[in-house]
Every structure is written in structure tokens, then in C-alpha cells.
């Protein structure tokens, strides 16, 4: 019996999936959720899974949509220049960016791989009303369709990859 828990299993699986198309170089991954804390926690666990393979990995959390993320974070990271809080990435590295609204049209093309975290209320509980900005984001950016991977994260100790296909 394995001592690996559900989070480690999923994170390693997602890491391996990311690596199928991004074997080397400077890779940028987005972890997007309506709940910033959930995105940050999940990204931290994903960072650990990447570090296990011996790859340099950095995690930066950004404000909603991060309109200048290209200039101060992604561009310098990809160029091997100083980025974030004085980091410099080697030639093979992964930058995990956590935040909200990261599948917005203005930034979605920046990511080599992206994860959309969704959380659902317990069965029988009413779904809370979302603020207008979040409703607008879900309707226009369609993060479930834009993401490389969808993860149901209602129970952070037992996240599950879900498939949004229509087969």
C-alpha cells in the first residue's frame, strides 16, 4: 500500500501531464480559481510536485487578472532576467502563477499549461450568489473551456481531476 495521499497523487499526475508537451525550457503554469487562497494552496502543492523531479520552480501569486503580468513577470522569466521578488530562472525552470481571472483573454495566452480549480457546495446546500465580476468572468472567459485541466477542489485534501468533454 502506498503512503502517497490524494493531493500528492493528483499533483504528480498533473505534473506528468504538463511535461507531455513541455519537457524543457522555461515553462509557465497558471493555477486559476475564484478563491485566491485555494489557488495559492493548490499552486504550492503543485510547486512541490515539480520540485520532486529536480526542476527549479518558482511560485508567484498575482492580483486579479494581473494586467501587467507580462511585463514584470512572464517576459523577464522567459528571458532569464530577474523577475518577481528578485528571482532568476535557469534555462529549465517552471513558474507557477496562482491567482484569480488568469484565463481572461488578456493573459490566457501567457500560460504553457493552466489549471482551473472549481469548488462546489456540499450536496443539498444552496450555491452562493457570485459577485458580478465573477459572473462576468465565468461567462466571458469560460475558464473551464480555456484551461488545460479542470480540478474539482471542494475538498482540498481530496482534489479530483474532472473532464469537461461532451462525449
C-alpha angles and dihedrals in degrees: 000000000000122000089210114117129220094262093052092046093052094042092052091047091051091047090053091048091051090050093055090078101018108051099154145356128059107324125191120206126187124208106194129184139147087240108067093197091054091049092050094048094047091047090051090055091046089051089056092051091052092046089055089069090056096253121140106248133184130191123204125174117211136198121257109309092341096226094194096041091113093058103041102030121013099039095049092043092053091045093051091244128132112289140168113002094354098301123152118196124217119229092274111044142126126227114200112199117194125191148096128293093018093144092060112130091247093063109016093096091061095073126085088195132008138194124204114202117203128184126197127197117251115279109281095019117115118251109247118242110258123225115256093253091057093046090051092048094050092048098045106030095036093203093188089061095039098048124094088220136016119211124191101218105173088123105039091195089059110032116174131202110233128196118228097196123125100225 
